[in-house]
Amino acid sequence: MKKFAVFASGNGSNFEAIVTRLKEENWDAEVSLLVCDNLEAKVLERAEAFSIPSFAFQPKSYENKPAFERAIIEQLRLHEVELIVLAGYMRLIGDTLLKAYGGKIINIHPSLLPAFPGIDAVGKAYRAGVKVAGITVHYVDEGMDTGPIIAQKAVEIGEGDTLETIEQHIHELEHKHYPSVIKELLGLNSRGEKQ
Ligand code: GRF
């Protein structure tokens, strides 16, 4: 059974989509840990509803980033995590975590990178008047939404689209495709079995 962790800071709709797909398709894998840097986040309730263990912490209560990343690593080891899936984790991954899990951390970003990195990517794309928006799944390095691209999906923006409808299209793309990319990276076949 492959074990992976999801890191999230807020709502957690991607977390929910990933766990739901994994269960529906009976993957030979599990989310063994949710890591969350916001004690008020809705994603914590979602994890509890699925009985998934979570490590929720307050960055402020640690001396610095290496200190809280060491605490995260301890939890990741305890839960035998092989892959880290960032899904709305609003924090740059630091050296400590990168050294321990380099090449095993992926992120989803709501734009066609390298366009519109950073926060409010959908708003930036909307205000730029793009005709095609989309999502990117990529490996994480020390930069902000940099790192080798694994997969991208695009959606056309129509005349009648508003910021809200574009956000909705983007979320639909994320919920559909992120689980598929994770499944492939875990080395599971289309039936969710280990190959
Ligand atoms: C997603 O749009 C993701 O691309 C970005 O943060 C958002 C998280 O949404 N990195 P949710 O918390 O999964 O609903």
mmCIF file of C-alpha atoms and ligand atoms in Angstrom:
data_model
loop_
_atom_site.group_PDB
_atom_site.id
_atom_site.type_symbol
_atom_site.label_atom_id
_atom_site.label_comp_id
_atom_site.label_asym_id
_atom_site.label_seq_id
_atom_site.Cartn_x
_atom_site.Cartn_y
_atom_site.Cartn_z
ATOM 1 C CA MET A 1 0.000 0.000 0.000
ATOM 2 C CA LYS A 2 1.528 3.297 -1.142
ATOM 3 C CA LYS A 3 1.281 6.113 1.365
ATOM 4 C CA PHE A 4 1.232 9.788 0.565
ATOM 5 C CA ALA A 5 0.634 13.070 2.373
ATOM 6 C CA VAL A 6 -1.442 16.059 1.323
ATOM 7 C CA PHE A 7 -0.419 19.558 2.463
ATOM 8 C CA ALA A 8 -3.180 22.190 2.514
ATOM 9 C CA SER A 9 -3.867 25.510 4.226
ATOM 10 C CA GLY A 10 -7.532 26.297 3.628
ATOM 11 C CA ASN A 11 -10.663 24.919 2.049
ATOM 12 C CA GLY A 12 -9.340 21.571 0.863
ATOM 13 C CA SER A 13 -11.615 20.846 -2.081
ATOM 14 C CA ASN A 14 -8.651 19.230 -3.866
ATOM 15 C CA PHE A 15 -7.889 17.151 -0.782
ATOM 16 C CA GLU A 16 -11.491 15.946 -0.825
ATOM 17 C CA ALA A 17 -11.405 15.209 -4.563
ATOM 18 C CA ILE A 18 -8.207 13.164 -4.189
ATOM 19 C CA VAL A 19 -9.495 11.094 -1.270
ATOM 20 C CA THR A 20 -12.859 10.560 -2.939
ATOM 21 C CA ARG A 21 -11.266 9.260 -6.167
ATOM 22 C CA LEU A 22 -8.872 7.049 -4.241
ATOM 23 C CA LYS A 23 -11.791 5.466 -2.389
ATOM 24 C CA GLU A 24 -14.124 5.213 -5.385
ATOM 25 C CA GLU A 25 -11.459 3.482 -7.433
ATOM 26 C CA ASN A 26 -10.132 1.432 -4.568
ATOM 27 C CA TRP A 27 -6.509 2.461 -5.100
ATOM 28 C CA ASP A 28 -3.784 0.396 -3.533
ATOM 29 C CA ALA A 29 -2.744 3.629 -1.763
ATOM 30 C CA GLU A 30 -3.828 5.890 1.059
ATOM 31 C CA VAL A 31 -3.478 9.454 2.299
ATOM 32 C CA SER A 32 -1.678 8.586 5.515
ATOM 33 C CA LEU A 33 -1.379 12.211 6.674
ATOM 34 C CA LEU A 34 -2.775 15.691 6.114
ATOM 35 C CA VAL A 35 -0.327 18.482 6.955
ATOM 36 C CA CYS A 36 -1.947 21.855 7.630
ATOM 37 C CA ASP A 37 -0.374 25.147 8.703
ATOM 38 C CA ASN A 38 -3.665 26.789 9.690
ATOM 39 C CA LEU A 39 -5.522 25.579 12.763
ATOM 40 C CA GLU A 40 -8.796 27.115 11.484
ATOM 41 C CA ALA A 41 -8.735 25.499 8.049
ATOM 42 C CA LYS A 42 -11.806 23.729 6.727
ATOM 43 C CA VAL A 43 -9.584 20.982 5.321
ATOM 44 C CA LEU A 44 -9.046 19.737 8.902
ATOM 45 C CA GLU A 45 -12.761 18.951 9.199
ATOM 46 C CA ARG A 46 -12.650 17.154 5.878
ATOM 47 C CA ALA A 47 -9.750 14.990 7.077
ATOM 48 C CA GLU A 48 -11.558 14.171 10.279
ATOM 49 C CA ALA A 49 -14.662 13.142 8.333
ATOM 50 C CA PHE A 50 -12.495 10.659 6.412
ATOM 51 C CA SER A 51 -10.639 9.569 9.588
ATOM 52 C CA ILE A 52 -7.362 10.697 8.051
ATOM 53 C CA PRO A 53 -4.735 11.731 10.628
ATOM 54 C CA SER A 54 -3.676 15.345 10.443
ATOM 55 C CA PHE A 55 -0.692 17.285 11.672
ATOM 56 C CA ALA A 56 -1.927 20.845 12.200
ATOM 57 C CA PHE A 57 0.605 23.358 13.407
ATOM 58 C CA GLN A 58 1.076 27.062 13.912
ATOM 59 C CA PRO A 59 4.248 28.231 12.169
ATOM 60 C CA LYS A 60 4.491 31.148 14.600
ATOM 61 C CA SER A 61 4.948 28.828 17.537
ATOM 62 C CA TYR A 62 8.240 27.506 16.105
ATOM 63 C CA GLU A 63 11.530 29.311 16.174
ATOM 64 C CA ASN A 64 11.890 29.335 12.392
ATOM 65 C CA LYS A 65 11.016 27.458 9.191
ATOM 66 C CA PRO A 66 13.674 24.714 9.593
ATOM 67 C CA ALA A 67 12.224 23.998 13.041
ATOM 68 C CA PHE A 68 8.653 23.451 11.863
ATOM 69 C CA GLU A 69 9.820 21.582 8.787
ATOM 70 C CA ARG A 70 11.763 19.208 11.049
ATOM 71 C CA ALA A 71 8.534 18.616 12.987
ATOM 72 C CA ILE A 72 6.726 17.906 9.695
ATOM 73 C CA ILE A 73 9.442 15.458 8.608
ATOM 74 C CA GLU A 74 9.103 13.567 11.862
ATOM 75 C CA GLN A 75 5.369 13.144 11.157
ATOM 76 C CA LEU A 76 5.977 12.176 7.522
ATOM 77 C CA ARG A 77 8.363 9.423 8.619
ATOM 78 C CA LEU A 78 5.945 8.221 11.279
ATOM 79 C CA HIS A 79 3.248 7.896 8.613
ATOM 80 C CA GLU A 80 5.633 6.321 6.061
ATOM 81 C CA VAL A 81 4.988 8.970 3.433
ATOM 82 C CA GLU A 82 6.525 8.345 -0.016
ATOM 83 C CA LEU A 83 5.052 11.296 -1.904
ATOM 84 C CA ILE A 84 4.032 14.811 -0.816
ATOM 85 C CA VAL A 85 1.094 16.373 -2.618
ATOM 86 C CA LEU A 86 0.677 20.117 -2.138
ATOM 87 C CA ALA A 87 -2.945 21.166 -2.639
ATOM 88 C CA GLY A 88 -3.429 24.784 -1.668
ATOM 89 C CA TYR A 89 -0.510 24.884 0.790
ATOM 90 C CA MET A 90 0.163 28.621 0.986
ATOM 91 C CA ARG A 91 3.814 28.442 1.947
ATOM 92 C CA LEU A 92 7.105 27.944 0.141
ATOM 93 C CA ILE A 93 8.774 24.614 0.870
ATOM 94 C CA GLY A 94 12.113 25.269 2.574
ATOM 95 C CA ASP A 95 15.536 23.649 2.318
ATOM 96 C CA THR A 96 14.921 21.268 5.205
ATOM 97 C CA LEU A 97 11.933 19.573 3.545
ATOM 98 C CA LEU A 98 13.467 19.780 0.085
ATOM 99 C CA LYS A 99 16.585 17.981 1.273
ATOM 100 C CA ALA A 100 14.574 15.212 2.890
ATOM 101 C CA TYR A 101 11.941 14.748 0.135
ATOM 102 C CA GLY A 102 13.521 16.336 -2.981
ATOM 103 C CA GLY A 103 11.940 15.055 -6.193
ATOM 104 C CA LYS A 104 9.017 13.633 -4.220
ATOM 105 C CA ILE A 105 7.004 16.818 -3.758
ATOM 106 C CA ILE A 106 4.409 17.952 -6.287
ATOM 107 C CA ASN A 107 2.132 20.978 -6.457
ATOM 108 C CA ILE A 108 -0.937 22.069 -8.373
ATOM 109 C CA HIS A 109 -1.184 25.644 -9.563
ATOM 110 C CA PRO A 110 -4.271 27.258 -11.136
ATOM 111 C CA SER A 111 -2.596 28.664 -14.258
ATOM 112 C CA LEU A 112 -0.697 27.477 -17.291
ATOM 113 C CA LEU A 113 2.777 28.017 -15.830
ATOM 114 C CA PRO A 114 5.102 29.778 -16.366
ATOM 115 C CA ALA A 115 2.278 32.316 -16.790
ATOM 116 C CA PHE A 116 0.847 33.789 -13.579
ATOM 117 C CA PRO A 117 2.876 32.210 -10.760
ATOM 118 C CA GLY A 118 2.146 33.182 -7.155
ATOM 119 C CA ILE A 119 -1.097 34.109 -5.439
ATOM 120 C CA ASP A 120 -4.339 35.068 -7.211
ATOM 121 C CA ALA A 121 -3.315 33.332 -10.426
ATOM 122 C CA VAL A 122 -6.883 33.049 -11.712
ATOM 123 C CA GLY A 123 -7.572 36.735 -11.006
ATOM 124 C CA LYS A 124 -4.365 37.729 -12.778
ATOM 125 C CA ALA A 125 -5.276 35.612 -15.821
ATOM 126 C CA TYR A 126 -8.808 37.053 -15.871
ATOM 127 C CA ARG A 127 -7.580 40.645 -15.684
ATOM 128 C CA ALA A 128 -5.032 39.953 -18.429
ATOM 129 C CA GLY A 129 -7.945 38.905 -20.654
ATOM 130 C CA VAL A 130 -6.512 35.514 -21.578
ATOM 131 C CA LYS A 131 -8.584 33.349 -23.929
ATOM 132 C CA VAL A 132 -7.170 30.127 -22.536
ATOM 133 C CA ALA A 133 -6.634 29.431 -18.818
ATOM 134 C CA GLY A 134 -5.692 26.201 -17.096
ATOM 135 C CA ILE A 135 -3.857 24.245 -14.446
ATOM 136 C CA THR A 136 -0.332 22.919 -13.992
ATOM 137 C CA VAL A 137 0.981 20.040 -11.897
ATOM 138 C CA HIS A 138 4.712 20.336 -11.290
ATOM 139 C CA TYR A 139 7.544 19.098 -9.110
ATOM 140 C CA VAL A 140 8.462 21.502 -6.337
ATOM 141 C CA ASP A 141 11.841 23.182 -6.083
ATOM 142 C CA GLU A 142 12.966 26.174 -4.033
ATOM 143 C CA GLY A 143 11.148 28.691 -6.269
ATOM 144 C CA MET A 144 7.579 29.974 -6.296
ATOM 145 C CA ASP A 145 5.617 27.728 -8.689
ATOM 146 C CA THR A 146 8.747 26.786 -10.603
ATOM 147 C CA GLY A 147 10.055 23.228 -10.958
ATOM 148 C CA PRO A 148 9.638 20.743 -13.813
ATOM 149 C CA ILE A 149 6.136 20.548 -15.257
ATOM 150 C CA ILE A 150 4.424 17.153 -15.068
ATOM 151 C CA ALA A 151 1.028 17.892 -16.635
ATOM 152 C CA GLN A 152 -1.122 20.761 -17.829
ATOM 153 C CA LYS A 153 -4.785 21.073 -18.815
ATOM 154 C CA ALA A 154 -6.339 24.057 -20.517
ATOM 155 C CA VAL A 155 -9.828 25.518 -20.637
ATOM 156 C CA GLU A 156 -11.092 28.088 -23.137
ATOM 157 C CA ILE A 157 -12.509 31.321 -21.785
ATOM 158 C CA GLY A 158 -15.723 32.373 -23.506
ATOM 159 C CA GLU A 159 -17.282 35.834 -23.915
ATOM 160 C CA GLY A 160 -19.770 35.210 -21.126
ATOM 161 C CA ASP A 161 -17.230 33.975 -18.573
ATOM 162 C CA THR A 162 -16.735 35.913 -15.342
ATOM 163 C CA LEU A 163 -14.029 35.519 -12.712
ATOM 164 C CA GLU A 164 -16.416 33.234 -10.821
ATOM 165 C CA THR A 165 -17.181 30.935 -13.757
ATOM 166 C CA ILE A 166 -13.478 30.725 -14.650
ATOM 167 C CA GLU A 167 -12.659 29.779 -11.048
ATOM 168 C CA GLN A 168 -15.319 27.101 -11.264
ATOM 169 C CA HIS A 169 -13.877 25.697 -14.516
ATOM 170 C CA ILE A 170 -10.392 25.690 -12.978
ATOM 171 C CA HIS A 171 -11.550 23.837 -9.877
ATOM 172 C CA GLU A 172 -13.322 21.249 -12.018
ATOM 173 C CA LEU A 173 -10.108 20.688 -13.982
ATOM 174 C CA GLU A 174 -8.089 20.373 -10.782
ATOM 175 C CA HIS A 175 -10.480 17.908 -9.155
ATOM 176 C CA LYS A 176 -10.562 15.754 -12.275
ATOM 177 C CA HIS A 177 -6.889 15.727 -13.220
ATOM 178 C CA TYR A 178 -4.862 16.031 -10.001
ATOM 179 C CA PRO A 179 -5.998 12.611 -8.741
ATOM 180 C CA SER A 180 -5.076 11.065 -12.116
ATOM 181 C CA VAL A 181 -1.556 12.508 -12.022
ATOM 182 C CA ILE A 182 -1.060 11.320 -8.433
ATOM 183 C CA LYS A 183 -2.262 7.846 -9.356
ATOM 184 C CA GLU A 184 0.250 7.674 -12.169
ATOM 185 C CA LEU A 185 3.126 8.978 -10.047
ATOM 186 C CA LEU A 186 2.361 6.360 -7.420
ATOM 187 C CA GLY A 187 2.836 3.753 -10.124
ATOM 188 C CA LEU A 188 -0.764 2.519 -9.973
ATOM 189 C CA ASN A 189 -2.470 1.250 -13.124
ATOM 190 C CA SER A 190 -5.889 2.442 -14.345
ATOM 191 C CA ARG A 191 -7.562 0.054 -11.934
ATOM 192 C CA GLY A 192 -5.635 1.626 -9.029
ATOM 193 C CA GLU A 193 -3.446 -1.456 -8.530
ATOM 194 C CA LYS A 194 0.295 -1.434 -7.959
ATOM 195 C CA GLN A 195 2.162 -2.310 -11.173
HETATM 196 C C1 GRF B 1 -6.282 25.476 -5.817
HETATM 197 O O1 GRF B 1 -6.808 26.319 -6.792
HETATM 198 C C2 GRF B 1 -4.840 25.150 -6.119
HETATM 199 O O2 GRF B 1 -4.537 25.174 -7.468
HETATM 200 C C3 GRF B 1 -4.097 26.251 -5.419
HETATM 201 O O3 GRF B 1 -4.842 26.477 -4.255
HETATM 202 C C4 GRF B 1 -6.202 26.154 -4.463
HETATM 203 C C5 GRF B 1 -6.636 25.261 -3.346
HETATM 204 O O4 GRF B 1 -8.021 25.039 -3.360
HETATM 205 N N1 GRF B 1 -2.725 25.881 -5.221
HETATM 206 P P1 GRF B 1 -8.670 23.977 -2.355
HETATM 207 O O5 GRF B 1 -8.213 24.361 -0.935
HETATM 208 O O6 GRF B 1 -8.193 22.628 -2.739
HETATM 209 O O7 GRF B 1 -10.153 24.141 -2.499
#
